[in-house]
Tab-separated table of C-alpha atoms in Angstrom:
chain	number	residue	atom	x	y	z
A	6	MET	CA	-3.777	-99.535	27.194
A	7	SER	CA	-1.226	-100.849	24.777
A	8	SER	CA	0.682	-98.723	22.299
A	9	SER	CA	0.446	-101.573	19.822
A	10	SER	CA	-3.132	-100.556	19.113
A	11	SER	CA	-2.005	-97.319	17.511
A	12	SER	CA	-1.716	-98.707	13.998
A	13	SER	CA	-3.406	-101.435	12.003
A	14	PRO	CA	-2.754	-103.266	8.729
A	15	ASP	CA	-5.471	-101.153	7.090
A	16	HIS	CA	-3.713	-97.921	7.972
A	17	ALA	CA	-0.286	-99.280	7.157
A	18	SER	CA	-1.434	-100.167	3.641
A	19	ARG	CA	-3.074	-96.823	2.844
A	20	ARG	CA	0.043	-94.799	2.147
A	21	PRO	CA	-0.199	-91.709	-0.023
A	22	ALA	CA	1.919	-91.657	-3.150
A	23	PRO	CA	5.629	-91.230	-2.300
A	24	ARG	CA	6.946	-87.690	-2.259
A	25	SER	CA	9.956	-86.613	-4.234
A	26	ALA	CA	12.577	-87.353	-1.586
A	27	PRO	CA	12.924	-89.978	1.141
A	28	ARG	CA	12.538	-88.770	4.683
A	29	THR	CA	14.411	-89.528	7.845
A	30	THR	CA	12.204	-90.350	10.840
A	31	PRO	CA	13.656	-89.787	14.335
A	32	ARG	CA	10.693	-91.689	15.754
A	33	ALA	CA	12.398	-93.093	18.842
A	34	ALA	CA	12.709	-89.712	20.546
A	35	LEU	CA	9.060	-88.921	19.902
A	36	LEU	CA	7.887	-92.249	21.268
A	37	ALA	CA	10.180	-92.084	24.291
A	38	ALA	CA	8.704	-88.750	25.271
A	39	GLY	CA	5.209	-90.066	24.720
A	40	ALA	CA	5.826	-93.047	26.966
A	41	ALA	CA	7.426	-90.903	29.618
A	42	ALA	CA	4.680	-88.437	30.420
A	43	ALA	CA	1.214	-87.005	30.136
A	44	LEU	CA	0.242	-83.602	28.863
A	45	ALA	CA	-2.798	-81.476	28.169
A	46	LEU	CA	-3.838	-78.947	25.561
A	47	GLY	CA	-6.449	-76.269	25.403
A	48	ALA	CA	-6.024	-74.170	28.531
A	49	CYS	CA	-6.351	-71.079	26.346
A	50	THR	CA	-7.800	-72.100	22.995
A	51	ALA	CA	-9.963	-70.765	20.221
A	52	ASP	CA	-13.617	-71.605	19.839
A	53	ASP	CA	-14.278	-74.740	17.789
A	54	ASP	CA	-17.102	-73.394	15.616
A	55	ASN	CA	-16.545	-74.296	11.954
A	56	ALA	CA	-18.201	-71.378	10.207
A	57	ALA	CA	-17.426	-70.015	6.768
A	58	ALA	CA	-14.509	-67.605	6.533
A	59	ASP	CA	-12.481	-65.656	4.007
A	60	PRO	CA	-9.806	-68.145	2.912
A	61	THR	CA	-7.374	-65.398	2.015
A	62	THR	CA	-6.761	-64.204	5.575
A	63	TYR	CA	-5.176	-67.369	6.810
A	64	GLY	CA	-2.085	-66.471	8.743
A	65	SER	CA	0.823	-64.234	9.550
A	66	THR	CA	3.299	-63.750	6.732
A	67	THR	CA	6.890	-62.665	7.106
A	68	ALA	CA	9.742	-62.650	4.659
A	69	VAL	CA	13.049	-63.494	6.280
A	70	GLU	CA	16.435	-63.347	4.631
A	71	ASP	CA	18.283	-66.513	3.756
A	72	GLY	CA	21.786	-65.622	4.844
A	73	THR	CA	23.284	-68.295	2.606
A	74	GLY	CA	22.680	-66.132	-0.455
A	75	ALA	CA	20.942	-69.022	-2.201
A	76	GLY	CA	17.879	-68.557	-4.328
A	77	ALA	CA	14.565	-70.343	-3.869
A	78	ARG	CA	14.677	-74.144	-3.869
A	79	SER	CA	11.914	-76.609	-4.642
A	80	GLY	CA	11.049	-80.013	-3.210
A	81	SER	CA	12.673	-81.048	0.047
A	82	GLY	CA	15.369	-78.401	-0.070
A	83	SER	CA	18.986	-78.762	-1.053
A	84	ALA	CA	22.224	-77.921	0.640
A	85	THR	CA	23.584	-74.431	0.189
A	86	GLY	CA	27.142	-73.359	0.638
A	87	SER	CA	30.121	-75.629	0.291
A	88	GLY	CA	30.904	-76.701	3.849
A	89	PRO	CA	29.657	-79.830	5.611
A	90	GLY	CA	26.271	-79.480	7.313
A	91	ALA	CA	25.196	-76.545	5.170
A	92	ALA	CA	21.513	-75.776	5.746
A	93	PRO	CA	18.929	-76.492	3.064
A	94	ALA	CA	17.312	-73.476	1.452
A	95	TYR	CA	13.530	-73.133	1.321
A	96	SER	CA	11.528	-70.482	-0.465
A	97	ARG	CA	8.201	-70.762	1.389
A	98	TYR	CA	7.644	-72.229	4.863
A	99	VAL	CA	4.114	-72.749	6.235
A	100	ALA	CA	3.473	-73.721	9.870
A	101	LEU	CA	0.234	-75.573	10.658
A	102	GLY	CA	-1.142	-76.797	13.943
A	103	ASP	CA	-2.574	-76.360	17.402
A	104	SER	CA	-1.496	-74.550	20.546
A	105	PHE	CA	1.629	-76.660	21.059
A	106	ALA	CA	2.877	-74.965	17.892
A	107	ALA	CA	1.094	-71.617	18.244
A	108	PHE	CA	1.753	-70.590	21.840
A	109	GLY	CA	4.912	-68.946	23.126
A	110	PRO	CA	5.866	-66.978	26.243
A	111	VAL	CA	2.908	-65.036	27.601
A	112	ASP	CA	4.789	-61.731	27.288
A	113	ALA	CA	5.678	-62.231	23.606
A	114	PRO	CA	3.734	-60.363	20.900
A	115	THR	CA	1.147	-62.347	18.973
A	116	THR	CA	-0.098	-62.106	15.406
A	117	GLY	CA	-3.214	-63.100	13.515
A	118	PRO	CA	-6.634	-63.672	15.127
A	119	SER	CA	-6.528	-62.838	18.822
A	120	ARG	CA	-8.115	-66.158	19.820
A	121	CYS	CA	-5.246	-68.097	18.252
A	122	TYR	CA	-2.567	-66.715	20.618
A	123	ARG	CA	-0.111	-67.140	17.730
A	124	SER	CA	3.220	-66.129	19.228
A	125	THR	CA	6.138	-64.477	17.490
A	126	ARG	CA	8.353	-66.710	19.664
A	127	ASN	CA	6.791	-70.106	19.009
A	128	TYR	CA	8.853	-72.876	17.460
A	129	PRO	CA	7.714	-72.102	13.876
A	130	ALA	CA	8.934	-68.519	14.249
A	131	LEU	CA	12.232	-69.768	15.661
A	132	VAL	CA	12.633	-72.219	12.784
A	133	ALA	CA	11.940	-69.407	10.307
A	134	ASP	CA	14.548	-67.251	12.028
A	135	ARG	CA	17.111	-70.037	11.774
A	136	LEU	CA	16.379	-70.588	8.110
A	137	GLY	CA	16.684	-66.904	7.323
A	138	GLY	CA	18.556	-65.231	10.133
A	139	ALA	CA	16.102	-62.342	10.579
A	140	PRO	CA	14.371	-61.633	13.928
A	141	SER	CA	10.775	-62.811	14.218
A	142	GLY	CA	8.359	-60.228	12.914
A	143	ASP	CA	10.915	-58.425	10.741
A	144	VAL	CA	10.022	-58.088	7.090
A	145	ALA	CA	13.083	-58.359	4.878
A	146	SER	CA	12.921	-58.341	1.107
A	147	ALA	CA	15.389	-59.838	-1.310
A	148	ARG	CA	17.937	-57.384	-2.653
A	149	PRO	CA	19.533	-57.532	-6.111
A	150	GLY	CA	22.708	-59.534	-5.680
A	151	GLY	CA	21.892	-60.120	-2.002
A	152	PRO	CA	20.264	-62.873	0.082
A	153	ALA	CA	17.064	-64.507	-1.094
A	154	ALA	CA	13.899	-64.022	0.945
A	155	VAL	CA	12.317	-67.006	2.698
A	156	GLU	CA	8.574	-66.415	3.018
A	157	PHE	CA	7.193	-67.628	6.350
A	158	VAL	CA	3.457	-68.092	6.925
A	159	ASP	CA	2.278	-69.036	10.423
A	160	ALA	CA	-1.263	-70.431	10.297
A	161	THR	CA	-1.160	-72.171	13.706
A	162	CYS	CA	-3.978	-71.576	16.180
A	163	GLY	CA	-4.792	-72.608	19.717
A	164	GLY	CA	-7.650	-75.091	19.875
A	165	ALA	CA	-7.164	-76.384	16.328
A	166	ARG	CA	-8.274	-79.896	15.476
A	167	SER	CA	-7.580	-81.910	12.361
A	168	ARG	CA	-10.882	-80.711	10.875
A	169	ASP	CA	-9.653	-77.113	11.187
A	170	MET	CA	-6.928	-77.822	8.664
A	171	ILE	CA	-9.636	-78.298	6.035
A	172	GLY	CA	-12.530	-76.170	7.335
A	173	ALA	CA	-12.771	-72.838	9.135
A	174	GLN	CA	-12.184	-72.965	12.892
A	175	ARG	CA	-14.234	-69.775	13.425
A	176	PRO	CA	-15.582	-67.047	11.143
A	177	ASP	CA	-12.350	-65.090	11.643
A	178	ILE	CA	-10.063	-68.166	11.603
A	179	PRO	CA	-10.016	-69.771	8.151
A	180	ALA	CA	-8.964	-73.291	7.327
A	181	GLN	CA	-5.239	-73.564	7.864
A	182	PHE	CA	-4.810	-75.257	4.489
A	183	ALA	CA	-5.678	-71.914	2.880
A	184	ALA	CA	-2.063	-71.025	3.630
A	185	LEU	CA	-0.698	-73.827	1.456
A	186	THR	CA	0.322	-73.112	-2.120
A	187	ALA	CA	1.902	-75.187	-4.848
A	188	ASP	CA	5.249	-73.462	-4.259
A	189	THR	CA	5.303	-74.188	-0.511
A	190	ASP	CA	8.378	-76.330	0.041
A	191	LEU	CA	8.460	-76.715	3.843
A	192	VAL	CA	5.554	-77.505	6.189
A	193	THR	CA	5.556	-78.159	9.937
A	194	LEU	CA	2.529	-79.744	11.594
A	195	SER	CA	1.346	-80.243	15.179
A	196	ILE	CA	-2.134	-81.778	15.342
A	197	GLY	CA	-4.188	-84.437	17.108
A	198	GLY	CA	-4.250	-83.424	20.765
A	199	ASN	CA	-7.495	-81.478	20.609
A	200	ASP	CA	-9.106	-84.229	18.521
A	201	ILE	CA	-8.938	-86.559	21.522
A	202	GLY	CA	-9.933	-83.955	24.114
A	203	PHE	CA	-6.685	-83.036	25.838
A	204	GLY	CA	-8.328	-79.827	27.009
A	205	ASP	CA	-10.963	-81.839	28.875
A	206	ILE	CA	-8.279	-84.073	30.349
A	207	ALA	CA	-6.316	-81.013	31.472
A	208	GLY	CA	-9.322	-79.435	33.112
A	209	CYS	CA	-10.257	-82.635	34.894
A	210	VAL	CA	-6.835	-83.452	36.364
A	211	THR	CA	-6.370	-79.823	37.402
A	212	ASN	CA	-9.676	-79.556	39.226
A	213	THR	CA	-10.202	-83.095	40.562
A	214	ARG	CA	-8.422	-84.214	43.692
A	215	ALA	CA	-8.612	-87.773	45.006
A	216	ASP	CA	-6.327	-89.996	47.070
A	217	THR	CA	-7.431	-93.178	45.318
A	218	GLY	CA	-8.926	-94.338	42.069
A	219	ALA	CA	-9.018	-92.611	38.689
A	220	PRO	CA	-12.013	-90.244	38.569
A	221	CYS	CA	-10.908	-88.501	35.363
A	222	ARG	CA	-10.304	-91.785	33.591
A	223	ASP	CA	-13.697	-93.028	34.724
A	224	ARG	CA	-15.373	-89.868	33.451
A	225	LEU	CA	-13.564	-89.435	30.135
A	226	GLU	CA	-12.130	-92.770	29.031
A	227	ALA	CA	-14.977	-93.816	26.731
A	228	LEU	CA	-14.878	-90.523	24.826
A	229	VAL	CA	-11.087	-90.541	24.610
A	230	GLU	CA	-11.022	-94.151	23.375
A	231	ASP	CA	-13.494	-93.334	20.614
A	232	ALA	CA	-11.435	-90.289	19.609
A	233	LEU	CA	-8.177	-92.251	19.578
A	234	GLY	CA	-9.818	-94.844	17.371
A	235	ALA	CA	-10.905	-92.196	14.883
A	236	LEU	CA	-7.629	-90.264	14.848
A	237	PRO	CA	-5.663	-92.328	12.284
A	238	ASP	CA	-8.247	-91.698	9.570
A	239	ALA	CA	-8.379	-87.999	10.446
A	240	LEU	CA	-4.583	-87.684	10.273
A	241	ASP	CA	-4.422	-89.628	7.018
A	242	ALA	CA	-6.925	-87.173	5.520
A	243	VAL	CA	-4.782	-84.236	6.662
A	244	TYR	CA	-1.649	-85.644	5.034
A	245	ALA	CA	-3.466	-86.627	1.853
A	246	ARG	CA	-4.695	-83.062	1.419
A	247	ILE	CA	-1.246	-81.617	2.136
A	248	ASP	CA	0.114	-83.917	-0.554
A	249	GLU	CA	-2.507	-82.658	-3.019
A	250	LEU	CA	-1.890	-78.986	-2.269
A	251	THR	CA	1.903	-79.050	-1.880
A	252	PRO	CA	3.169	-82.231	-3.559
A	253	GLU	CA	6.829	-81.234	-3.378
A	254	ALA	CA	6.874	-79.887	0.174
A	255	ARG	CA	8.952	-81.391	2.935
A	256	VAL	CA	6.693	-82.105	5.938
A	257	VAL	CA	7.984	-82.247	9.519
A	258	THR	CA	5.560	-83.371	12.244
A	259	THR	CA	6.127	-82.404	15.863
A	260	GLY	CA	4.996	-84.526	18.785
A	261	TYR	CA	3.654	-83.557	22.190
A	262	MET	CA	6.328	-82.872	24.812
A	263	PRO	CA	5.735	-84.347	28.276
A	264	LEU	CA	4.504	-82.683	31.411
A	265	VAL	CA	4.385	-85.594	33.862
A	266	PRO	CA	7.638	-87.523	34.457
A	267	ALA	CA	7.736	-91.246	33.772
A	268	HIS	CA	8.395	-91.922	37.455
A	269	GLY	CA	7.923	-89.883	40.590
A	270	GLY	CA	6.499	-86.419	40.398
A	271	CYS	CA	6.083	-83.124	42.204
A	272	GLY	CA	3.334	-81.227	43.971
A	273	PHE	CA	0.999	-81.036	40.976
A	274	VAL	CA	1.352	-84.739	40.181
A	275	SER	CA	0.989	-85.750	43.820
A	276	ALA	CA	-2.363	-83.968	43.924
A	277	MET	CA	-3.698	-86.045	41.021
A	278	ALA	CA	-5.485	-89.316	41.652
A	279	PRO	CA	-2.915	-92.117	41.238
A	280	GLY	CA	-4.988	-93.916	38.618
A	281	ASP	CA	-5.292	-90.728	36.604
A	282	VAL	CA	-1.511	-90.271	36.578
A	283	THR	CA	-1.136	-93.693	34.988
A	284	TRP	CA	-3.995	-93.123	32.563
A	285	THR	CA	-2.745	-89.767	31.307
A	286	ARG	CA	0.683	-91.285	30.706
A	287	GLN	CA	-0.934	-94.045	28.668
A	288	VAL	CA	-3.036	-91.611	26.642
A	289	THR	CA	0.030	-89.552	25.822
A	290	GLU	CA	1.994	-92.606	24.764
A	291	ARG	CA	-0.804	-93.635	22.452
A	292	ILE	CA	-1.317	-90.283	20.787
A	293	ASN	CA	2.396	-89.854	20.157
A	294	LEU	CA	2.435	-93.316	18.598
A	295	LEU	CA	-0.530	-92.398	16.413
A	296	VAL	CA	1.091	-89.116	15.387
A	297	ALA	CA	4.363	-90.846	14.504
A	298	ASP	CA	2.675	-93.680	12.632
A	299	ALA	CA	0.531	-91.309	10.558
A	300	ALA	CA	3.561	-89.177	9.704
A	301	GLU	CA	5.485	-92.235	8.571
A	302	ARG	CA	2.587	-93.462	6.428
A	303	ALA	CA	2.666	-90.073	4.703
A	304	ARG	CA	6.485	-90.009	4.449
A	305	ALA	CA	6.644	-87.022	6.772
A	306	GLU	CA	9.294	-86.732	9.480
A	307	PRO	CA	8.118	-87.044	13.117
A	308	VAL	CA	10.389	-85.194	15.535
A	309	MET	CA	10.750	-84.619	19.266
A	310	PRO	CA	13.611	-83.110	21.306
A	311	VAL	CA	15.775	-86.068	22.271
A	312	ASP	CA	15.904	-84.922	25.902
A	313	ALA	CA	12.221	-84.002	26.238
A	314	ALA	CA	11.546	-86.774	28.759
A	315	ASP	CA	14.080	-85.198	31.143
A	316	HIS	CA	12.621	-81.700	30.881
A	317	HIS	CA	9.068	-82.361	32.070
A	318	ALA	CA	7.024	-79.923	34.128
A	319	CYS	CA	8.373	-81.285	37.422
A	320	ALA	CA	11.936	-80.336	36.484
A	321	PRO	CA	13.500	-77.145	37.904
A	322	ALA	CA	11.812	-74.105	36.383
A	323	GLY	CA	14.794	-73.123	34.259
A	324	GLU	CA	15.006	-76.610	32.748
A	325	ARG	CA	11.352	-77.241	31.911
A	326	TYR	CA	10.204	-77.670	28.341
A	327	THR	CA	6.585	-77.642	29.557
A	328	ASP	CA	4.842	-76.257	32.619
A	329	PHE	CA	1.680	-77.082	34.538
A	330	THR	CA	0.759	-73.548	35.580
A	331	GLY	CA	3.234	-71.328	33.741
A	332	ALA	CA	3.840	-69.321	36.900
A	333	GLY	CA	7.532	-70.140	37.110
A	334	THR	CA	8.320	-69.927	33.416
A	335	GLY	CA	6.124	-67.208	31.917
A	336	SER	CA	4.381	-69.761	29.714
A	337	HIS	CA	0.784	-70.745	29.101
A	338	PRO	CA	-0.503	-73.415	31.513
A	339	MET	CA	-0.094	-76.996	30.291
A	340	HIS	CA	2.001	-75.885	27.326
A	341	PRO	CA	5.612	-75.572	26.200
A	342	THR	CA	7.865	-73.006	27.814
A	343	ALA	CA	10.244	-70.727	25.924
A	344	GLU	CA	12.924	-73.383	26.491
A	345	GLY	CA	10.585	-76.019	25.106
A	346	GLN	CA	9.787	-74.039	21.987
A	347	ALA	CA	13.499	-73.507	21.385
A	348	ALA	CA	14.161	-77.228	21.873
A	349	MET	CA	11.445	-78.125	19.372
A	350	ALA	CA	12.883	-75.643	16.885
A	351	ASP	CA	16.234	-77.413	17.342
A	352	ALA	CA	14.569	-80.774	16.658
A	353	VAL	CA	12.928	-79.475	13.473
A	354	THR	CA	16.019	-77.798	12.070
A	355	ALA	CA	18.131	-80.861	12.883
A	356	VAL	CA	16.271	-82.887	10.216
A	357	LEU	CA	16.414	-80.136	7.617
């Protein structure tokens, strides 16, 4: 599988109208992590039924104080304060996405629909904290003459696919785009993994043991190839709708952090069929390329922790950004650890 197949002239030419400000794109870190490892989503995810739902109950809303004392800003944010590196101010931040955005440590409180496992310590909550300085879950209102309030809405949900941005994921889980408003000026997005069946890949490599061959690739490759082929159009539709609903918002897209190291491994990797190790690495490289390419077509900013490839699930427990089982890190299986969520929050805030 070649990463060069991730984009085509057709997709490169179908760019949405430019947003109000140019965007930086730290694409190299995202692609390096994609090439370095394989991952899986969906160990604990919501049902995929797309039934009608009340579009007003979309997410978890918190107002956090902007410690800079600046008022609400529009567009891509502007620097506040007078010193170098002053943080941009945003008035309304909406987080969209799947379990790589939604999940946090298993012992952390969650909000919203129970099936979403939407953590108060996921990277969106950490980004909101850093923008406003208030602990996750606190509700702080603006005070006369005091700091402005940054409204944070977390609409992320485990199991979400690109279609669940636009349509209801379940009767009690509305379309995530219901959270977007014209005055939203910051959006983060993690989507695509469930579209190509990472949950099925995870289940297969966890439960299939073979000394030779690639039984999971043989079983799933045709379906995954079809899904990868359809993903660019699905992602383009997501970005086009974001642009319609929040034309001035800054959009930051997060990639999928690695589990399997680029070389070598550990007990979990050694138990996988050797051909499946190679295949899952290739699938991850391709989806991270697709995610980055779609973000760039839409003038969004794809991000990944620059050291993600060194903090795979075979690293020492205290250094892992992801974990296979979660037993050593208190995380959900096949998902980011607390360290990983913090690293992704660093990557997001670094481009703001």
